[in-house]
Coordinates of C-alpha atoms in Angstrom, one line a residue:
X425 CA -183.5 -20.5 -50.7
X426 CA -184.8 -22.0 -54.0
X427 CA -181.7 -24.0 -55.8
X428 CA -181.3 -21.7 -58.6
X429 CA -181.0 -18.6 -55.7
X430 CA -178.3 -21.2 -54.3
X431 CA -176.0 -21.7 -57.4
X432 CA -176.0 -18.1 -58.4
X433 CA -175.0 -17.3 -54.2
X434 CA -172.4 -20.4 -54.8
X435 CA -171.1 -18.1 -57.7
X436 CA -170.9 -14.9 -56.1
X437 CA -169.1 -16.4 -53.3
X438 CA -166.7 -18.2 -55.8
X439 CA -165.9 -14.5 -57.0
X440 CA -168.1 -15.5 -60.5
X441 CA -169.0 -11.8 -61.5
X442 CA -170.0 -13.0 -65.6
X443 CA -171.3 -15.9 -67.3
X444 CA -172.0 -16.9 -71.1
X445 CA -174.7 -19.0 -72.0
X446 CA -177.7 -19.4 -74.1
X447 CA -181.1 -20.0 -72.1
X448 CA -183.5 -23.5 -73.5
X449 CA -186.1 -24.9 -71.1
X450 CA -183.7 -27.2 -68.9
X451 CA -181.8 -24.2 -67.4
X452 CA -184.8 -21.6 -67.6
X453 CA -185.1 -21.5 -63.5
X454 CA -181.7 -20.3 -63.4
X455 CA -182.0 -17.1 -66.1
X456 CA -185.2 -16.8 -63.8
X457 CA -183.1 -16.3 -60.9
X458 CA -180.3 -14.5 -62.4
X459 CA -183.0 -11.9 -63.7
X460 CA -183.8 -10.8 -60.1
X461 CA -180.3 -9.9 -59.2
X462 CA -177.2 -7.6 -60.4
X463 CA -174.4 -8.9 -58.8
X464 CA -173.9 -11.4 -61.8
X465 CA -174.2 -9.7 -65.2
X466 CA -174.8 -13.1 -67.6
X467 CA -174.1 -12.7 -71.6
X468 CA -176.3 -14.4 -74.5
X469 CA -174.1 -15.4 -76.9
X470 CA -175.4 -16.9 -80.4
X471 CA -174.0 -19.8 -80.1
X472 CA -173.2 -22.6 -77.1
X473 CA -169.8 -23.8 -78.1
X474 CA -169.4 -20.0 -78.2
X475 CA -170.1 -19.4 -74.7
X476 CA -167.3 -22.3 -73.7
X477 CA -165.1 -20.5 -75.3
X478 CA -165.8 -17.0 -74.3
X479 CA -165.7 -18.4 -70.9
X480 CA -162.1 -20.3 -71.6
X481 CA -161.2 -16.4 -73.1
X482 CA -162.4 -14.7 -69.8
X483 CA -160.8 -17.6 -67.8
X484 CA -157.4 -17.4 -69.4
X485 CA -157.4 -13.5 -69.5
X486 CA -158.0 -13.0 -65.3
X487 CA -156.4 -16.5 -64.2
X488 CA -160.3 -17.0 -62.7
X489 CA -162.3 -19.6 -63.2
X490 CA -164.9 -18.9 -66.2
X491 CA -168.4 -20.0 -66.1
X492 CA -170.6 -20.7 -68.6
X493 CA -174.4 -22.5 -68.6
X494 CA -176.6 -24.2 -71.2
X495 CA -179.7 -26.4 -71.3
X496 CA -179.8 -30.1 -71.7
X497 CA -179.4 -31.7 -75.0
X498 CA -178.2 -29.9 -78.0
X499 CA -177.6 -26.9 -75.6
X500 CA -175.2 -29.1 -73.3
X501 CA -173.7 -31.2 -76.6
X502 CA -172.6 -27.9 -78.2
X503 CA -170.4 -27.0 -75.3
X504 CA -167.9 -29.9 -75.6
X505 CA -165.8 -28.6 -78.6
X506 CA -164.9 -25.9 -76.0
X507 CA -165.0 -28.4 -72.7
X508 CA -162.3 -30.2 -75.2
X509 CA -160.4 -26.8 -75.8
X510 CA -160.3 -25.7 -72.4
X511 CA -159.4 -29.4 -71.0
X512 CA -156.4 -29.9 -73.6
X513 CA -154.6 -26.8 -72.4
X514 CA -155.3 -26.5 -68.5
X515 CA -157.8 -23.8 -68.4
X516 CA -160.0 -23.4 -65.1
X517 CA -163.9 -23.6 -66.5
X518 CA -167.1 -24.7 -64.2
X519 CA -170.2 -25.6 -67.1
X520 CA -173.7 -25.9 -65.3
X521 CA -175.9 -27.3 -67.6
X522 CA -179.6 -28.0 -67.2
X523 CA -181.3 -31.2 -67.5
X524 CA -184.8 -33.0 -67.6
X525 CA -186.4 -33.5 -64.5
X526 CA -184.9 -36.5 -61.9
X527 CA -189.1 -38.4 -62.7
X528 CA -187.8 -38.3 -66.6
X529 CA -184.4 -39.6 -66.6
X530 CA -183.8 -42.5 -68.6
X531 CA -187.1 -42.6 -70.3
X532 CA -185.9 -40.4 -73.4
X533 CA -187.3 -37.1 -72.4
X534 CA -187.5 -34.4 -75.1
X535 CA -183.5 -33.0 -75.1
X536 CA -182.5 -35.7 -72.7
X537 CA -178.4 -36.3 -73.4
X538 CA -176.3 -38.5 -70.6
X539 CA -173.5 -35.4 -70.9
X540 CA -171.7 -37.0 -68.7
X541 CA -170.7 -39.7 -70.3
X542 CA -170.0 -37.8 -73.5
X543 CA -168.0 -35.0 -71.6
X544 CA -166.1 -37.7 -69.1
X545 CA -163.0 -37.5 -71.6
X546 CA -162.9 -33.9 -72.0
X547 CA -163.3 -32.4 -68.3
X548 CA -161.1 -32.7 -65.4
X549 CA -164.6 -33.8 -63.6
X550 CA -168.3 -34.1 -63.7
X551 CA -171.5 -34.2 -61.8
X552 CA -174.7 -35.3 -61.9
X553 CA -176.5 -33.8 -59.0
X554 CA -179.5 -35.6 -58.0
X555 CA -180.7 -34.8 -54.9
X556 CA -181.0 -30.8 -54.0
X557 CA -179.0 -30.9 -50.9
X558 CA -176.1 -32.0 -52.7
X559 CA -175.6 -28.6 -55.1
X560 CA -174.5 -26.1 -52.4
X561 CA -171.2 -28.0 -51.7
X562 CA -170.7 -29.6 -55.2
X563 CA -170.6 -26.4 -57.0
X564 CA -167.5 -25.4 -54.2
X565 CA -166.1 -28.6 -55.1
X566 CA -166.2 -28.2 -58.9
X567 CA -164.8 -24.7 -58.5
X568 CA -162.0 -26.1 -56.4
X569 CA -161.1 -28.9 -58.6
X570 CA -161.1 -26.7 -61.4
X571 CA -158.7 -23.9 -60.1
X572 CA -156.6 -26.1 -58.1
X573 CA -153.4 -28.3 -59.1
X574 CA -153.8 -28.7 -63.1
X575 CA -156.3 -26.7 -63.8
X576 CA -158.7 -27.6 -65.8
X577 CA -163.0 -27.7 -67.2
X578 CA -165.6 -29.1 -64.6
X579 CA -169.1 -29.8 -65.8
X580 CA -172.4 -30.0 -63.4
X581 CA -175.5 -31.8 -64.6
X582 CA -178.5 -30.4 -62.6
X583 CA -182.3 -31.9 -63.2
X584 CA -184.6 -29.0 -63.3
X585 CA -186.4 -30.1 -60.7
X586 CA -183.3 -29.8 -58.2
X587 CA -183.9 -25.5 -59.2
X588 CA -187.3 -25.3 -57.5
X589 CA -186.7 -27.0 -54.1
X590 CA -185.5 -25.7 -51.2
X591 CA -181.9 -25.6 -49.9
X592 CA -179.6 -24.6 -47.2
X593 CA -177.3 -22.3 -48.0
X594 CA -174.8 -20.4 -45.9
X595 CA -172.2 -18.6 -47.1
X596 CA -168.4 -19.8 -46.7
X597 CA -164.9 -18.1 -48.0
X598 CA -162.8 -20.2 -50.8
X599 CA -160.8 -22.4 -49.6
X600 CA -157.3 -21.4 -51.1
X601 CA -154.9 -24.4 -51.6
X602 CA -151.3 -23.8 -50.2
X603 CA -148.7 -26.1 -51.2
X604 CA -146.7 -28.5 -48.6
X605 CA -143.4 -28.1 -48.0
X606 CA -140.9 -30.7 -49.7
X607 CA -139.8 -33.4 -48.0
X608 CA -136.0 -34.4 -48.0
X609 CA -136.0 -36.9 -51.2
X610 CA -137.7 -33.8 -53.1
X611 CA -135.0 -31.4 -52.1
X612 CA -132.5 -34.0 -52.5
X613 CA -133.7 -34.0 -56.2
X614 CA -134.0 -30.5 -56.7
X615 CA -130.5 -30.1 -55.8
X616 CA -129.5 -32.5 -58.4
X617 CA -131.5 -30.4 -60.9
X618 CA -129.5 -27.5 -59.8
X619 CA -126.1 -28.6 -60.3
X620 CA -126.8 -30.0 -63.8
X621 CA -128.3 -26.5 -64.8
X622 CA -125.1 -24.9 -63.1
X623 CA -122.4 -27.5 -65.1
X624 CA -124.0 -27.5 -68.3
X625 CA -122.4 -26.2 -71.5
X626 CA -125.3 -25.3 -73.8
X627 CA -128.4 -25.1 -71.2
X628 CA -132.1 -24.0 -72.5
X629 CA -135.3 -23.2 -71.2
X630 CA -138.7 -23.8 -72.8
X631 CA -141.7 -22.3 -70.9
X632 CA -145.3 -23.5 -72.0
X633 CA -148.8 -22.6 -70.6
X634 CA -148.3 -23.9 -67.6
X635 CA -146.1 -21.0 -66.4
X636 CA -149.0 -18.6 -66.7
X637 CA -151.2 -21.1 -64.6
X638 CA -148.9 -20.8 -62.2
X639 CA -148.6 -16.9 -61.7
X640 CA -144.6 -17.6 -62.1
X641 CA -143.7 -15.7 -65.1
X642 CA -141.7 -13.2 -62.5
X643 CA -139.8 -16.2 -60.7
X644 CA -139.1 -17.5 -64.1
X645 CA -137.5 -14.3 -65.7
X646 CA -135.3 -14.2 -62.6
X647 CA -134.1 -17.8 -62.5
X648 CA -133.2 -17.4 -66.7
X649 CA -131.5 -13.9 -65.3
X650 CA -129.4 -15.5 -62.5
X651 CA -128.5 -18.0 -64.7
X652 CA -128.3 -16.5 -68.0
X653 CA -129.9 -19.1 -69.7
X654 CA -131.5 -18.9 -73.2
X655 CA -134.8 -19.1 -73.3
X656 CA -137.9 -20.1 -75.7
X657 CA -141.5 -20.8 -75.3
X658 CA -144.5 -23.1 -76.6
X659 CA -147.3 -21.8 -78.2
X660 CA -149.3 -22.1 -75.0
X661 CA -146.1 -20.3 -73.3
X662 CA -145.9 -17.1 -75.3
X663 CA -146.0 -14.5 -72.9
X664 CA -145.0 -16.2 -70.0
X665 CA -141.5 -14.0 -70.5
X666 CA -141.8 -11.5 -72.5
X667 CA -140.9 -11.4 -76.0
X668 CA -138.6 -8.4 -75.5
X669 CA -136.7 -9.7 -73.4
X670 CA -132.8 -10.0 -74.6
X671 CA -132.8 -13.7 -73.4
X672 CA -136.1 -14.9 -75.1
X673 CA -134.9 -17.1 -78.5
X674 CA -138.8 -16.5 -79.5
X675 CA -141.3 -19.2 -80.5
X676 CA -140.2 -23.1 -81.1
X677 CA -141.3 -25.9 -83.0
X678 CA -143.0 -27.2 -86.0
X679 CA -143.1 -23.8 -86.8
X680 CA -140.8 -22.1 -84.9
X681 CA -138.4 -19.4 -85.3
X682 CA -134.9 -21.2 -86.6
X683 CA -132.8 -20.1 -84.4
X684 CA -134.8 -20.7 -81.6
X685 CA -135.1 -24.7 -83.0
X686 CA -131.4 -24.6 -84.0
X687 CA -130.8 -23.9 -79.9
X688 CA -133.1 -26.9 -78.9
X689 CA -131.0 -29.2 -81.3
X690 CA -128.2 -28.2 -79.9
X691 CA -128.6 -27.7 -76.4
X692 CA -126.7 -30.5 -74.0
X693 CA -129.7 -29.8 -71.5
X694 CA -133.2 -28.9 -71.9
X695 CA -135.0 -27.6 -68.7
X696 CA -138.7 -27.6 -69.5
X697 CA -141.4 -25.5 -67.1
X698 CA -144.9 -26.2 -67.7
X699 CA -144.4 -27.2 -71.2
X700 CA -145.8 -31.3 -71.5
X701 CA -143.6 -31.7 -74.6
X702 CA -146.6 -32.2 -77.2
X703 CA -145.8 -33.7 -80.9
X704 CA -145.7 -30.5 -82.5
X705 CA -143.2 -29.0 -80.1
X706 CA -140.3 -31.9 -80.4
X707 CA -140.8 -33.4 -83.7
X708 CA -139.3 -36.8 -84.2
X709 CA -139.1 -37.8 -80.6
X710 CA -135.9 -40.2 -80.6
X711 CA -134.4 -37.8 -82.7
X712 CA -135.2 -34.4 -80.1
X713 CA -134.2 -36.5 -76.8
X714 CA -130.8 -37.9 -78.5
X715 CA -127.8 -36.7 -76.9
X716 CA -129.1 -34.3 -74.2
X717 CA -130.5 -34.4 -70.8
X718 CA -133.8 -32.9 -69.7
X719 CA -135.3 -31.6 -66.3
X720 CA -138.9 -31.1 -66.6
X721 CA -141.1 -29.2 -63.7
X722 CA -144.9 -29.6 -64.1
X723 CA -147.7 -29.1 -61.8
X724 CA -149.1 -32.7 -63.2
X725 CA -146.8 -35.8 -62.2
X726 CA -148.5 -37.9 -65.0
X727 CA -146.5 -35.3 -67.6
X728 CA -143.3 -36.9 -65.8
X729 CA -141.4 -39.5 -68.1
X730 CA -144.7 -39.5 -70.6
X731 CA -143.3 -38.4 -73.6
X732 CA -139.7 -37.7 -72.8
X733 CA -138.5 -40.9 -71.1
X734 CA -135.6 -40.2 -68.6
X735 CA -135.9 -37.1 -67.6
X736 CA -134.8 -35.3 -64.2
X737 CA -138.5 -34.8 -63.4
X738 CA -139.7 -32.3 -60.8
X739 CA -143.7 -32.2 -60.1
X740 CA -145.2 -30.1 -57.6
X741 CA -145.6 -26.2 -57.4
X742 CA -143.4 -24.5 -59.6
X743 CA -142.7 -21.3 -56.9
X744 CA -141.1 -23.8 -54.6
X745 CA -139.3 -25.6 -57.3
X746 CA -137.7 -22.5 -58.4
X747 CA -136.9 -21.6 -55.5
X748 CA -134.9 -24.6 -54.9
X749 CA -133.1 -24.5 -58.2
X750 CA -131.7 -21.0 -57.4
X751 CA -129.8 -21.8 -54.1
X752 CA -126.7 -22.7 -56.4
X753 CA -124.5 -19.8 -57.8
X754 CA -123.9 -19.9 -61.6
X755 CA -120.4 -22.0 -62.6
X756 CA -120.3 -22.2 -66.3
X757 CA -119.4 -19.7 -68.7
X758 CA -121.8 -19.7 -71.6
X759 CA -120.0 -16.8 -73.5
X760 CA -119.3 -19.0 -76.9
X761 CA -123.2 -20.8 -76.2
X762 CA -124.0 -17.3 -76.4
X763 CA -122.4 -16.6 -79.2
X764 CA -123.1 -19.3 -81.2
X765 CA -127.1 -18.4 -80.6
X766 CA -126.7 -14.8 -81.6
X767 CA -125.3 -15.9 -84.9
X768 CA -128.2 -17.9 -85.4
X769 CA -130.1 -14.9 -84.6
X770 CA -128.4 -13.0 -87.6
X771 CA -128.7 -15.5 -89.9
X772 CA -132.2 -15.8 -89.6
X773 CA -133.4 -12.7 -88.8
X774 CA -136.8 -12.1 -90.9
X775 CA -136.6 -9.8 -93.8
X776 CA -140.1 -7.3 -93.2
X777 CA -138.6 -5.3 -96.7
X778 CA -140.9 -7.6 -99.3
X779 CA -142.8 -4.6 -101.1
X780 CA -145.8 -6.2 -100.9
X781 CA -149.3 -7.1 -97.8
X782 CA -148.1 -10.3 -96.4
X783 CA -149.5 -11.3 -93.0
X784 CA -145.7 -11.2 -91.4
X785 CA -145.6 -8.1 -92.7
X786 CA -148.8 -7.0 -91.3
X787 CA -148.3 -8.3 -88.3
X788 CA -144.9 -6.9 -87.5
X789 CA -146.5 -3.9 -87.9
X790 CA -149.3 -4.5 -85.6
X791 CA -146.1 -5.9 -83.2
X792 CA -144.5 -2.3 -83.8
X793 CA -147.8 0.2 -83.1
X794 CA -148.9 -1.8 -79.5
X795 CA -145.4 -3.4 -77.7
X796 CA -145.6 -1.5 -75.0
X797 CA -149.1 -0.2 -74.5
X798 CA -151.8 -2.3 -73.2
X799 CA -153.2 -4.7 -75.7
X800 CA -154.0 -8.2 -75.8
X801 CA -154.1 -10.8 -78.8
X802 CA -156.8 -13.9 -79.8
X803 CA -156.2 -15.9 -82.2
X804 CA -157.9 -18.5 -84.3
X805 CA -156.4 -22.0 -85.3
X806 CA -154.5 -21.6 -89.0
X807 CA -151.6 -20.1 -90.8
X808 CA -152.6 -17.0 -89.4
X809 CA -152.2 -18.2 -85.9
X810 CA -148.6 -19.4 -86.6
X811 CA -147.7 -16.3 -88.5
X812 CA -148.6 -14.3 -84.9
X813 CA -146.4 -16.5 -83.2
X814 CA -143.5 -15.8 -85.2
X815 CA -144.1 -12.1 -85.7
X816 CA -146.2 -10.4 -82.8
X817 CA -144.9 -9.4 -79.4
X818 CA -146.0 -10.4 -76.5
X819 CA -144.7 -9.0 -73.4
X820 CA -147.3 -9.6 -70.5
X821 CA -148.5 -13.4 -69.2
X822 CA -152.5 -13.7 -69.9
X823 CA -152.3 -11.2 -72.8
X824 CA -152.2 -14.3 -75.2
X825 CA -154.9 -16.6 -76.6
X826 CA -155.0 -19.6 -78.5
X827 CA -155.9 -23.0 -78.6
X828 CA -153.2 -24.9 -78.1
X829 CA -153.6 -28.7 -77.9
X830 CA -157.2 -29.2 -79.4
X831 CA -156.3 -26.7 -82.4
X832 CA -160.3 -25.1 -82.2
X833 CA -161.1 -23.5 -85.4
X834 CA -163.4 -21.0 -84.6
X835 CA -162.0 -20.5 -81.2
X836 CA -160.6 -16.5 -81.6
X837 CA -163.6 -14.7 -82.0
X838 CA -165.5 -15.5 -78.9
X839 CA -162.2 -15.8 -76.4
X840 CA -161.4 -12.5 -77.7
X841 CA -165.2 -11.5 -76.7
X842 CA -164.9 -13.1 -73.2
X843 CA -161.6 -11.5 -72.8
X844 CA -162.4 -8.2 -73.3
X845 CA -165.6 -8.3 -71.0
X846 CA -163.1 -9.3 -68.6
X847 CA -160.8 -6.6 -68.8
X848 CA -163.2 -4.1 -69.9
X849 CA -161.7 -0.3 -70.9
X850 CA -157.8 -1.6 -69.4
X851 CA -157.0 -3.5 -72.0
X852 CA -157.9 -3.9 -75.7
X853 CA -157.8 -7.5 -77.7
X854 CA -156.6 -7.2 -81.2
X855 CA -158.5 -11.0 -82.8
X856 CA -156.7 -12.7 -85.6
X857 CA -158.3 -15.0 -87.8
X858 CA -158.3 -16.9 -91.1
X859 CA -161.2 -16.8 -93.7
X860 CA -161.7 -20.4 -92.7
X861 CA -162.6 -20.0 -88.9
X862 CA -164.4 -16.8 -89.2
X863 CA -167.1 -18.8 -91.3
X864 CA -167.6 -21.0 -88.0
X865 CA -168.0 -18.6 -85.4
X866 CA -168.1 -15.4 -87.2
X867 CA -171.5 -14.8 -85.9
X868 CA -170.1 -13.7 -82.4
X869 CA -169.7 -10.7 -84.2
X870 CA -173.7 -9.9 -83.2
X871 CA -172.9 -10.1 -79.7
X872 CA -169.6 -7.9 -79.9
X873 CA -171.8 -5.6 -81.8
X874 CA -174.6 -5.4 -79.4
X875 CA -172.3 -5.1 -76.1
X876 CA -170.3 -2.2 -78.4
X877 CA -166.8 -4.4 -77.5
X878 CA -163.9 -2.3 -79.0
X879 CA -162.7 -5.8 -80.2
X880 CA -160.4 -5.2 -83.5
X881 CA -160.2 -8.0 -85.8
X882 CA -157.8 -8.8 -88.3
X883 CA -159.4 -11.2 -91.0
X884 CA -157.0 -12.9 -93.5
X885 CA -158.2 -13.6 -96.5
X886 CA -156.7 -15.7 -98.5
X887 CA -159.3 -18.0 -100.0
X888 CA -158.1 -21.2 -98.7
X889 CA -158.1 -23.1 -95.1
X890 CA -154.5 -22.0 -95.6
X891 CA -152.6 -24.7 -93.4
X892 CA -154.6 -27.7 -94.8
X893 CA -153.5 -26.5 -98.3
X894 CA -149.9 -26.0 -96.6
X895 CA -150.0 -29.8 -95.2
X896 CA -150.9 -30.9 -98.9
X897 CA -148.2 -29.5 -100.4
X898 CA -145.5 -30.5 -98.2
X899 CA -147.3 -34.1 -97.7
X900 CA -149.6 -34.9 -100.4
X901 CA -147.9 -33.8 -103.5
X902 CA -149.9 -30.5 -104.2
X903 CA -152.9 -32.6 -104.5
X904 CA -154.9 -29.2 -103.4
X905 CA -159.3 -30.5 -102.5
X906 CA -161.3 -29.1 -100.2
X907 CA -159.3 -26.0 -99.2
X908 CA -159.5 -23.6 -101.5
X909 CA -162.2 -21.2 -100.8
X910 CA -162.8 -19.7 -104.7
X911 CA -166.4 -18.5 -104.1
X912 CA -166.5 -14.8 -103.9
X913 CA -167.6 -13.5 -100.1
X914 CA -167.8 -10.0 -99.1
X915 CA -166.4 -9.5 -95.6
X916 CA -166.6 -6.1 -95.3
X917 CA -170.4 -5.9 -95.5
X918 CA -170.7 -9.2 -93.8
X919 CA -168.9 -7.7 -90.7
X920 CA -170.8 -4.3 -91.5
X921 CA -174.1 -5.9 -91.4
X922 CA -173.7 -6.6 -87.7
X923 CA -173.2 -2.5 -87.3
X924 CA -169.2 -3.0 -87.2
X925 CA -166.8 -0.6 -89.3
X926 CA -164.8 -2.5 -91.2
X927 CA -162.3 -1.8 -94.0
X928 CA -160.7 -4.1 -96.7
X929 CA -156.9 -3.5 -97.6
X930 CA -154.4 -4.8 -100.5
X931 CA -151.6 -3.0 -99.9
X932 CA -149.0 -1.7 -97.4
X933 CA -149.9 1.4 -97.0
X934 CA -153.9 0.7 -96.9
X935 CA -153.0 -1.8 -94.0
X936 CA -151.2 1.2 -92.1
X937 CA -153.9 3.1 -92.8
X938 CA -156.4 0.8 -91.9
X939 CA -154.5 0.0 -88.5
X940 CA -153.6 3.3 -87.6
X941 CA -157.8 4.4 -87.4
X942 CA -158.9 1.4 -85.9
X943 CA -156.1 1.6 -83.0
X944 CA -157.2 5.6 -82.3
X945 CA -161.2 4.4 -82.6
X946 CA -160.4 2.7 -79.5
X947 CA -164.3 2.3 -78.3
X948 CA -166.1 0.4 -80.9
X949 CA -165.3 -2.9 -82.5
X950 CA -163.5 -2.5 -85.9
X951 CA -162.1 -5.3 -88.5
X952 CA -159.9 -4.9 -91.5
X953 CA -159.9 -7.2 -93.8
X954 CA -156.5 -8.5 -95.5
X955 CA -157.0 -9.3 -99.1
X956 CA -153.4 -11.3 -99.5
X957 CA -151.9 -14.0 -101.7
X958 CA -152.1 -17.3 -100.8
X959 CA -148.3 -18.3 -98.8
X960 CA -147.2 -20.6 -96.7
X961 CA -145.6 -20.4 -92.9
X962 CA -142.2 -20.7 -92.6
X963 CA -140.0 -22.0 -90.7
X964 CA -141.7 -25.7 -90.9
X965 CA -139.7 -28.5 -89.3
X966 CA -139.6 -31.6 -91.5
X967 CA -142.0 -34.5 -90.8
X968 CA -140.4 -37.4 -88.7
X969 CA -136.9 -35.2 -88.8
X970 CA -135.5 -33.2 -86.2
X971 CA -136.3 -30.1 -85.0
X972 CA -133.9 -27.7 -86.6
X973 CA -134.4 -29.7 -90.1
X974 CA -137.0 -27.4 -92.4
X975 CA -139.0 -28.0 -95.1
X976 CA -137.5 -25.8 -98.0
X977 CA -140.6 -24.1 -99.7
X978 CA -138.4 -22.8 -103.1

């Protein structure tokens, strides 16, 4: 078959039933191909780094690898933003990208880019296929390396050429990676693991993303049960146990919930799974690591020892791991630990009663009208982001979506697109975003539109890139530029010139209002609009401080 027949076969067979892309003349033969089949149903988006991300959204949302495609050029350039999103938090993508014909290479063809060596820092692996024989198995490879071990973005440069010749093609099962079994110095280890977790006095848990890659979020819940250890989670974690449950502290860090942070600082031994201890997690390193121990399991042995020095590390598959930290029975009582966390808990509780729209309000409310029922939640990168952290529930791994490491503006929208087409009428994603990021990619709202997704979207307006004007106050002295957004924009008919309902809301009762319909119009995309003061998100650790030390905002 022609090489375009062969990639879209080399899709089907790795399961690939959607793709996101926007068509230019470098990748042409493969729309060609795709339009002579209905196996693989391919969305336009209106925007490149858009399709990455719906991809990363659709990738993150089924555990699958997501696909997306682009021509050479600007077409390939505009997907590193969300090659870069997808690489810093572990999320399985394969990018195909078209480029100018193996006779032009090097001689500065029109929309000739070398994307491999600007996307070498930002994928787990690339290709540049240059001799048609070659795609067939590369494609298997790229799909493998980006599903297996850390997980991770894979990018394949194919000449156009390479889409017209002939190739072999015969069609093989996935190969699906078990892992080994541990040899004795591993067990040895995790053994050693297990009786520190069993003789500690003030144990924690912190789960990050990387117990959602894993599929472990079950194994987890029933080693914190056995153990009846407290329990917080990353950003990229949320959802990994759920929020509900009576052991979960809620979200920790820069901007986590106090008690939670209070636990961490006081915790004689931190057991971290799939979390790689990133700065905004610990704060002041020297100051989170004094006086505690710390066992971290990751998937990756480079996250071993690299930023928390000393540590009991375990790398390898997490199942097995847990498996082997369960053989001990429990020892220690933890009844005053306990106790001492649950007054934490009362102390800080948040107070919802404020009279007035605020976005914790608003979102607690959102928390109260879906735990339970099957929704899903995207976020963009802001205030707003932080604020449904602190204040949504989230009870189900893969029903959470954020950028995590890379911090995407813009990112919500379009994951929340790519989720949705993945879970089509089972599950509906409730989009978050700031007035800031919706500017950037605001115009997925035509595709969303056009595909009639029963996305809802909750805009914040606040006039102001909220968090940068949050970081000036705290570290510049109030010295407010370039983040207050003054001019007057109308949201409402913006969204409602893409054929969307959309309503804007001041007060309490509007926002119930508001919610309430859009929840029960559960087959068209709606957005309200939150017209609300501009605040700031607290909790906020101090800069360079510990952990449980905040920045007092009175």
């Amino acid at each position: 078959m022609r090489g375009a027949e062969a990639v879209l076969a080399c899709l089907q067979e790795q399961g690939v039933d959607t793709l996101f892309g926007y068509p230019g003349g470098m990748i042409l033969p493969l729309y060609d191909a795709l339009y002579a089949q209905d196996e693989i149903r391919q969305i336009l988006v209106t925007h490149e780094q858009n399709a990455a991300h719906a991809a990363d959204g659709y990738a993150r949302a089924t555990g699958r690898v997501g696909v997306c495609i682009a021509t050479s050029g600007p077409g390939a350039t505009n997907l590193v933003t969300g090659l870069a999103t997808a690489y810093m938090d572990s999320i399985p993508m394969v990018a195909i990208t078209g480029q100018v014909d193996i006779a032009m290479l090097g001689r500065d063809a029109f929309q000739e880019t070398d994307i491999l060596d600007v996307t070498m820092p930002v994928t787990k692996h690339n290709y540049k296929i240059k001799n048609a024989a070659d795609l067939v198995p590369t494609i298997r490879e790229a799909f493998a390396l980006a599903r297996n071990g850390r997980q991770g973005p894979v990018l394949i440069d194919v000449p156009r050429n390479l889409f017209f010749e002939e190739v072999a093609y015969t069609r093989e099962e996935p190969q699906v990676r078990t892992p080994g079994k541990p040899d004795a110095d591993f067990i040895i280890c995790a053994a050693e693991a297990a009786a520190e977790i069993v003789n500690a006095e003030r144990p924690l848990v912190i789960v990050g993303g990387g117990v959602i890659s894993a599929g472990t979020s079950a194994e987890v819940t029933a080693f914190i049960e056995k153990y009846h250890l407290p329990v917080v989670h990353t950003l990229m974690g949320m959802g990994a146990v759920a929020s509900t449950h009576p052991q979960m502290l809620g979200f920790a860090g820069m901007h986590g919930e106090k008690a939670a942070n209070y636990a961490i600082g006081a915790a004689d031994l931190v057991i971290a799974l799939g979390s790689r201890f990133a700065d905004r997690q610990t704060g002041n390193l020297s100051k989170y690591t004094a006086n505690r121990k710390f066992i971290h399991i990751d998937i990756d042995p480079a996250e071993i020892d690299k930023n928390i020095e000393n540590s009991l590390g375990l790398a390898g598959d997490m199942r097995t791991i847990l498996k082997l930290l369960m053989r001990q029975a429990p020892k220690c009582d933890l009844a005053q630990w306990w106790a001492q966390i649950r007054t934490w808990q009362e102390e800080h509780d948040y107070d919802y009663h404020v009279g007035r729209l605020t976005v914790p309000w608003a979102l607690h409310q959102v928390a109260q009208s879906t735990t339970g029922k099957a929704y899903a939640y995207a976020t963009d990168v802001g205030q707003h982001q932080m604020w449904a952290a602190l204040h949504l529930r989230v009870e189900e791994p893969r029903t959470w979506l954020t950028s995590g490491g890379l911090g995407t503006m813009g990112y919500g929208l379009p994951a929340a697109m790519g989720a949705q087409l993945a879970w089509g009428e089972s599950r509906r994603v409730i989009h978050i975003a700031g007035d800031g990021g919706i500017k950037m990619t605001g115009n997925e709202f035509y595709t969303i539109a056009r595909l009639g997704l029963p996305v809802l979207s909750i805009l914040v307006n606040n006039r102001s890139l909220g968090m940068i004007r949050q970081l000036q106050k705290v570290l510049y002295d109030e010295h407010y530029i370039a983040c207050e957004l003054d001019h007057e924009m109308d949201y409402v008919k913006y969204v409602e010139s893409f054929g969307i309902k959309a309503a804007c809301v001041s007060t309490q009762e509007e926002f119930a209002a508001a919610l309430k319909s859009a929840l029960e119009d559960r087959s068209h995309p709606r957005v309200i609009v939150m017209d609300v003061w501009r605040s700031f998100v607290e909790p906020m650790a101090k800069g360079g401080a510990r952990i449980d030390e905040f920045v007092d905002f009175k």
